[in-house]
Coordinates of C-alpha atoms in Angstrom, one line a residue:
M5 CA 6.7 0.3 0.2
C6 CA 7.0 -0.4 -3.6
G7 CA 4.7 1.6 -6.1
I8 CA 3.4 1.0 -9.1
A9 CA 2.5 2.8 -12.7
G10 CA 1.8 1.7 -16.0
T11 CA -0.8 2.4 -18.7
A12 CA -3.5 0.7 -21.1
G13 CA -4.9 1.1 -24.5
F14 CA -1.4 2.1 -26.0
A15 CA 1.9 1.6 -24.2
S16 CA 5.4 3.3 -24.7
R17 CA 8.5 2.2 -23.0
E18 CA 9.9 5.7 -22.8
Q19 CA 6.8 7.2 -20.9
L20 CA 7.3 4.1 -18.7
I21 CA 10.8 4.1 -17.6
A22 CA 10.5 8.3 -16.4
M23 CA 6.7 7.1 -15.1
N24 CA 8.1 4.7 -13.2
D25 CA 11.7 7.1 -12.6
A26 CA 9.6 10.0 -11.1
I27 CA 8.2 7.3 -7.8
V28 CA 12.1 5.8 -7.1
H29 CA 12.2 7.0 -3.5
R30 CA 9.3 4.0 -2.8
G31 CA 10.9 1.2 -4.3
P32 CA 14.9 2.1 -4.4
D33 CA 15.8 -1.9 -4.7
D34 CA 14.9 -3.0 -8.3
G35 CA 12.5 -1.5 -11.1
G36 CA 11.6 -2.8 -14.4
V37 CA 9.2 -1.5 -16.9
H38 CA 7.4 -4.4 -19.8
V39 CA 5.3 -3.3 -22.5
I40 CA 2.8 -5.6 -23.8
S41 CA 1.4 -5.4 -28.0
R42 CA -2.5 -7.3 -29.3
R43 CA -2.1 -7.1 -33.0
G44 CA 1.3 -5.9 -32.6
E45 CA 0.9 -2.3 -31.3
P46 CA 1.5 -1.1 -28.4
W47 CA -1.7 -2.1 -26.1
I48 CA -0.6 -2.6 -22.6
G49 CA 2.6 -0.3 -20.4
L50 CA 3.8 -2.2 -16.5
A51 CA 6.5 -1.2 -14.3
N52 CA 6.8 -1.3 -11.3
R53 CA 9.9 0.6 -8.6
R54 CA 10.2 -3.1 -6.1
L55 CA 10.8 -2.4 -1.4
A56 CA 11.8 -5.9 -1.7
I57 CA 12.0 -6.9 1.9
I58 CA 9.8 -10.5 0.5
D59 CA 12.2 -12.8 -1.1
L60 CA 15.1 -10.2 -1.9
S61 CA 16.9 -12.9 -5.2
A62 CA 16.5 -11.8 -8.6
A63 CA 13.1 -13.8 -8.8
G64 CA 11.2 -11.1 -7.1
H65 CA 12.1 -9.0 -9.7
Q66 CA 8.5 -6.9 -11.5
P67 CA 6.4 -6.5 -14.0
M68 CA 6.1 -10.4 -13.4
C69 CA 4.3 -12.7 -15.1
N70 CA 2.9 -16.3 -14.5
E71 CA 4.2 -19.3 -17.2
D72 CA 3.0 -18.9 -20.5
G73 CA 3.4 -14.9 -20.0
T74 CA -0.6 -14.5 -20.4
V75 CA -1.0 -12.7 -17.0
W76 CA 1.4 -10.2 -15.8
I77 CA 1.4 -7.9 -12.4
A78 CA 2.8 -4.9 -10.6
Y79 CA 2.4 -4.5 -7.3
N80 CA 2.5 -2.6 -4.1
G81 CA 1.9 -4.0 -0.4
E82 CA 2.0 -6.6 0.9
T83 CA -0.4 -9.8 1.3
F84 CA 0.0 -11.2 4.8
N85 CA -1.5 -14.3 4.0
F86 CA 0.3 -15.5 1.3
R87 CA 2.2 -18.6 2.6
E88 CA -1.5 -19.8 3.7
L89 CA -2.7 -19.3 -0.8
R90 CA 0.4 -21.1 -1.5
P91 CA 0.5 -24.8 -0.3
A92 CA -3.5 -25.4 -2.2
L93 CA -1.7 -23.3 -5.0
E94 CA 1.5 -26.1 -5.2
A95 CA -1.8 -28.9 -5.3
K96 CA -2.8 -27.7 -8.5
R97 CA 0.7 -28.0 -10.1
H98 CA 1.4 -25.1 -10.4
V99 CA 4.4 -24.0 -10.4
F100 CA 6.9 -21.1 -8.6
R101 CA 9.8 -19.2 -9.5
S102 CA 10.4 -17.3 -6.5
E103 CA 9.7 -16.9 -2.3
S104 CA 7.5 -14.0 -3.4
D105 CA 4.0 -13.0 -1.9
T106 CA 3.1 -11.0 -5.5
E107 CA 3.7 -15.2 -8.0
V108 CA 1.0 -16.1 -5.5
L109 CA -1.3 -13.2 -7.0
I110 CA -0.8 -14.5 -10.0
H111 CA -1.8 -18.3 -10.4
L112 CA -4.3 -17.4 -7.4
Y113 CA -6.2 -15.3 -10.3
E114 CA -5.9 -18.3 -13.0
E115 CA -7.4 -20.3 -10.3
R116 CA -11.0 -17.5 -9.4
G117 CA -11.7 -14.8 -11.1
I118 CA -11.6 -11.6 -10.8
D119 CA -13.0 -13.3 -6.7
F120 CA -8.6 -13.8 -6.3
L121 CA -9.1 -10.1 -4.0
D122 CA -11.5 -12.0 -1.7
D123 CA -8.6 -14.2 -0.4
L124 CA -6.1 -11.5 0.4
N125 CA -5.5 -10.6 3.9
G126 CA -2.8 -7.7 2.9
M127 CA -2.1 -3.8 2.1
F128 CA -2.0 -3.8 -1.8
A129 CA -2.5 -1.6 -4.6
L130 CA -2.2 -4.2 -8.1
A131 CA -2.9 -3.7 -11.8
L132 CA -2.9 -7.0 -13.5
W133 CA -3.3 -8.2 -17.0
D134 CA -5.1 -10.8 -18.4
A135 CA -4.5 -11.4 -22.2
S136 CA -6.8 -14.7 -22.6
N137 CA -9.4 -11.7 -22.2
E138 CA -8.1 -8.8 -23.0
T139 CA -8.4 -7.6 -19.3
L140 CA -6.4 -4.6 -17.5
V141 CA -6.7 -4.8 -13.2
L142 CA -7.0 -2.7 -11.0
A143 CA -7.4 -2.8 -8.0
R144 CA -6.8 -1.2 -4.5
D145 CA -6.6 -3.0 -0.3
P146 CA -10.6 -2.7 1.6
F147 CA -8.2 0.1 3.9
G148 CA -6.8 2.0 1.1
I149 CA -3.2 2.3 2.6
K150 CA -2.1 1.5 -0.9
P151 CA -2.7 5.0 -2.8
L152 CA -3.4 4.3 -6.1
Y153 CA -4.3 7.3 -8.9
Y154 CA -5.9 6.7 -12.6
L155 CA -6.3 9.3 -15.0
P156 CA -8.9 8.6 -17.8
M157 CA -7.5 9.6 -21.5
S158 CA -9.0 10.0 -24.8
C159 CA -10.0 7.1 -26.5
G160 CA -11.2 4.9 -24.4
R161 CA -6.8 5.5 -22.7
L162 CA -5.7 5.0 -19.7
A163 CA -3.4 5.5 -17.6
F164 CA -2.8 4.1 -13.4
A165 CA 0.5 5.3 -10.6
S166 CA 1.0 4.5 -6.6
E167 CA 1.0 8.9 -7.3
V168 CA 0.8 11.4 -9.5
K169 CA 3.9 12.9 -10.6
S170 CA 3.9 10.0 -12.0
F171 CA 1.7 11.9 -14.6
L172 CA 3.2 14.9 -14.7
A173 CA 7.0 13.6 -15.8
A174 CA 5.5 10.7 -18.8
G175 CA 3.6 14.9 -19.6
L176 CA 0.6 12.4 -20.1
L177 CA -1.6 14.8 -17.4
E178 CA -1.8 19.3 -17.9
P179 CA -2.1 20.1 -14.0
R180 CA -4.7 21.9 -13.2
V181 CA -6.9 22.3 -9.4
N182 CA -10.0 20.6 -8.7
D183 CA -12.3 23.7 -8.0
E184 CA -14.7 21.2 -5.9
A185 CA -11.5 19.2 -4.8
L186 CA -10.4 22.3 -2.8
H187 CA -14.3 22.9 -1.7
H188 CA -14.1 19.9 -0.3
Y189 CA -10.3 19.7 1.0
L190 CA -11.2 23.5 2.9
N191 CA -14.4 21.7 4.4
F192 CA -13.0 18.4 5.2
L193 CA -9.1 18.9 6.0
W194 CA -8.2 16.6 3.1
T195 CA -9.3 15.3 -0.5
P196 CA -12.2 12.4 -0.7
A197 CA -11.4 9.6 -3.0
P198 CA -12.5 9.0 -5.8
M199 CA -11.7 12.5 -6.2
T200 CA -8.0 14.1 -6.4
M201 CA -6.6 18.2 -6.3
F202 CA -5.8 17.5 -10.2
E203 CA -8.8 17.6 -12.1
G204 CA -9.0 14.8 -13.9
V205 CA -7.1 12.5 -11.5
M206 CA -8.7 9.9 -9.9
K207 CA -8.1 7.3 -7.6
V208 CA -9.5 3.8 -7.0
P209 CA -11.6 4.2 -3.4
P210 CA -10.8 2.2 -1.1
G211 CA -12.0 -2.0 -1.3
H212 CA -13.0 -1.2 -5.2
V213 CA -11.7 -2.4 -7.9
L214 CA -11.5 -0.8 -11.4
I215 CA -11.6 -3.0 -14.9
W216 CA -10.6 -2.5 -18.2
R217 CA -11.4 -4.1 -21.9
D218 CA -11.1 -2.4 -25.1
G219 CA -11.1 0.8 -23.7
T220 CA -13.9 0.5 -21.4
S221 CA -13.5 1.4 -17.5
T222 CA -16.1 -0.2 -15.0
I223 CA -16.1 0.7 -10.9
K224 CA -17.6 -1.6 -8.6
K225 CA -16.7 -2.3 -4.9
Y226 CA -15.3 -6.1 -4.0
W227 CA -15.5 -5.5 -0.3
S228 CA -18.2 -5.0 1.7
G229 CA -16.6 -4.0 4.9
V230 CA -16.1 -6.4 8.3
P231 CA -19.1 -9.4 8.9
P232 CA -20.8 -9.3 11.7
K233 CA -20.4 -11.7 14.9
E234 CA -22.9 -14.4 16.2
Q235 CA -24.2 -11.4 18.5
R236 CA -23.7 -12.8 22.7
R237 CA -23.0 -11.2 26.4
R238 CA -19.5 -11.9 26.8
S239 CA -18.2 -11.1 30.1
E240 CA -15.7 -9.0 30.4
G241 CA -12.5 -11.4 30.5
E242 CA -13.5 -12.8 27.4
L243 CA -14.5 -10.0 25.9
V244 CA -9.9 -8.5 27.3
E245 CA -8.9 -11.9 26.3
E246 CA -10.7 -11.8 21.8
L247 CA -9.3 -8.5 21.6
R248 CA -6.0 -9.6 23.3
E249 CA -6.0 -12.8 19.9
Q250 CA -6.9 -10.3 17.6
L251 CA -4.3 -8.3 18.2
R252 CA -1.6 -10.3 18.4
N253 CA -2.8 -12.4 15.4
A254 CA -2.9 -9.5 13.2
V255 CA 0.7 -8.6 14.2
R256 CA 2.0 -12.2 13.5
R257 CA 0.7 -11.3 10.5
H258 CA 2.4 -8.1 10.5
L259 CA 5.8 -10.0 11.0
V260 CA 6.3 -11.9 8.6
S261 CA 9.7 -10.3 6.5
D262 CA 13.3 -11.0 5.4
V263 CA 14.7 -7.3 6.5
P264 CA 14.1 -6.5 9.3
L265 CA 12.2 -4.8 11.4
G266 CA 11.3 -0.7 13.0
F267 CA 8.0 0.2 15.1
F268 CA 7.4 3.5 15.4
L269 CA 6.8 4.0 19.3
S270 CA 4.8 7.0 21.1
G271 CA 4.3 5.7 24.5
G272 CA 1.1 6.0 23.5
V273 CA -2.0 2.2 23.8
D274 CA -1.7 1.4 20.7
S275 CA 2.4 1.5 19.6
S276 CA 2.9 0.2 23.1
A277 CA 0.8 -2.5 22.6
I278 CA 2.0 -3.2 19.3
L279 CA 5.5 -3.7 20.5
A280 CA 4.4 -5.4 23.7
L281 CA 3.3 -8.2 20.8
A282 CA 6.0 -8.5 18.2
T283 CA 8.7 -8.8 21.0
Q284 CA 6.5 -11.2 22.3
L285 CA 5.8 -13.0 19.2
A286 CA 9.8 -13.1 17.9
N287 CA 11.6 -13.5 20.6
R288 CA 14.0 -11.1 20.3
S289 CA 14.5 -7.3 20.4
M290 CA 12.8 -5.3 18.5
K291 CA 14.1 -2.1 16.7
A292 CA 11.6 1.2 18.0
Y293 CA 12.1 5.0 17.1
T294 CA 10.5 8.0 18.4
I295 CA 9.8 11.4 17.7
A296 CA 10.8 14.2 20.3
F297 CA 9.5 18.2 20.1
R298 CA 12.2 20.7 21.9
A299 CA 10.1 21.4 25.2
E300 CA 9.3 25.0 23.7
D301 CA 8.7 23.7 20.2
A302 CA 6.2 21.7 21.7
K303 CA 2.4 22.2 20.9
H304 CA 1.3 20.9 24.9
E305 CA 2.7 20.8 27.8
Q306 CA 2.2 17.2 27.9
S307 CA 4.5 16.7 24.9
D308 CA 7.9 16.3 26.7
E309 CA 6.0 13.5 29.3
D310 CA 5.2 11.0 25.3
W311 CA 8.8 10.7 25.0
K312 CA 9.6 10.0 28.6
Y313 CA 6.4 7.0 28.4
A314 CA 8.7 6.1 25.3
K315 CA 11.6 6.1 26.7
I316 CA 10.0 3.8 30.0
V317 CA 8.0 1.4 27.2
A318 CA 11.2 0.3 25.6
E319 CA 13.9 -0.9 28.9
R320 CA 10.7 -2.6 29.9
F321 CA 10.4 -4.4 26.2
G322 CA 14.3 -4.5 26.1
A323 CA 13.7 -2.3 22.4
D324 CA 16.6 -0.9 20.8
H325 CA 15.5 3.2 20.9
H326 CA 16.4 5.7 19.3
A327 CA 15.0 8.8 19.5
I328 CA 14.6 11.1 16.3
L329 CA 15.0 14.8 18.1
A330 CA 12.7 17.6 15.5
S331 CA 14.6 21.3 15.5
P332 CA 13.0 23.8 13.6
S333 CA 15.2 23.2 10.9
I334 CA 12.3 20.8 10.0
V335 CA 10.6 24.2 8.3
D336 CA 13.0 23.6 5.8
L337 CA 11.4 19.9 4.4
L338 CA 8.1 21.4 3.7
P339 CA 8.4 22.0 0.1
K340 CA 9.9 18.1 -0.2
I341 CA 7.3 16.9 2.5
V342 CA 4.7 18.5 -0.2
W343 CA 6.4 16.5 -3.1
H344 CA 6.1 13.8 -1.4
L345 CA 2.2 14.6 -0.3
D346 CA 0.9 14.8 -4.0
E347 CA -2.0 15.8 -2.7
P348 CA -2.3 18.6 0.3
I349 CA -3.2 17.4 3.8
A350 CA -4.1 19.4 6.6
D351 CA -2.7 16.7 9.3
P352 CA 1.1 17.6 11.0
A353 CA 1.6 13.8 11.9
A354 CA 2.9 13.7 8.1
I355 CA 5.9 15.8 8.8
T356 CA 6.5 13.3 11.9
S357 CA 6.3 10.6 9.7
Y358 CA 8.6 12.1 7.6
L359 CA 11.5 12.2 9.3

């Protein structure tokens, strides 16, 4: 999962450590903080909690920098096409010290500037400091898979983090309810970006980048959506094959990992298709996990059937299948789940996902 945090316009190692400790659950494998000074004053703070997925060695430690220390990054996510991007950068004499996808982003930024975001296929939230023009870049993936919050402060200062609790842990935020966000939550059952339930805390919207320079922040959209394809009449068979190929390519990209992989399996069409494709592409058995409910706790009579379908699919593809039985004791988990969520959501799937 990983997590990032940091500050701009000021930096305190103690605060960065507190911000990082608040999200240790996002990255139990490693953690680091780095303070960057400007004209002798602490100016930028970067922190990272790491869940090691690509290059498990110490070379993947973050925050990470380029060869001369002029570009620093704290990264949460995974860039699926990093191996395709790296050869062109090596050909331009960029020196790599790791096998991680994070380092590819640093050198890609050196080549392309802010337009490097256009080349990324992945899910991410990142903070990048460019000392050459004293610019901090905060960016979030096009679909907002990874969270990224920011807190504008007095005198142009800024704090950012993967979770709001980092601001609280560092003493940067006095928690107050955002009444407008509460209104939206009661209407829509969630809080739409850029607002949050915390007054003063904002979300970087999906597909947007925040650029901070010398106390001034600007936000712009860098992703304009899926480009339209040429429209032509195609047979059902052609459409089926195109969809199958798109799914196959997407699953193949997600299989890039230096650690074991697992799959949620509900027995429905989507998760079953993903497990099927992954098994075929990797040519090995996969671990699969299903949440099962007792008959007396099921909200509809089909719940038992869902579990049966998941079992059939797992057997069909030789998966190492694990069923987790959800019992009434899940009520005891609610305080912990709420703490992890940061903001209220009206989807009970958060409980099963946590389990």
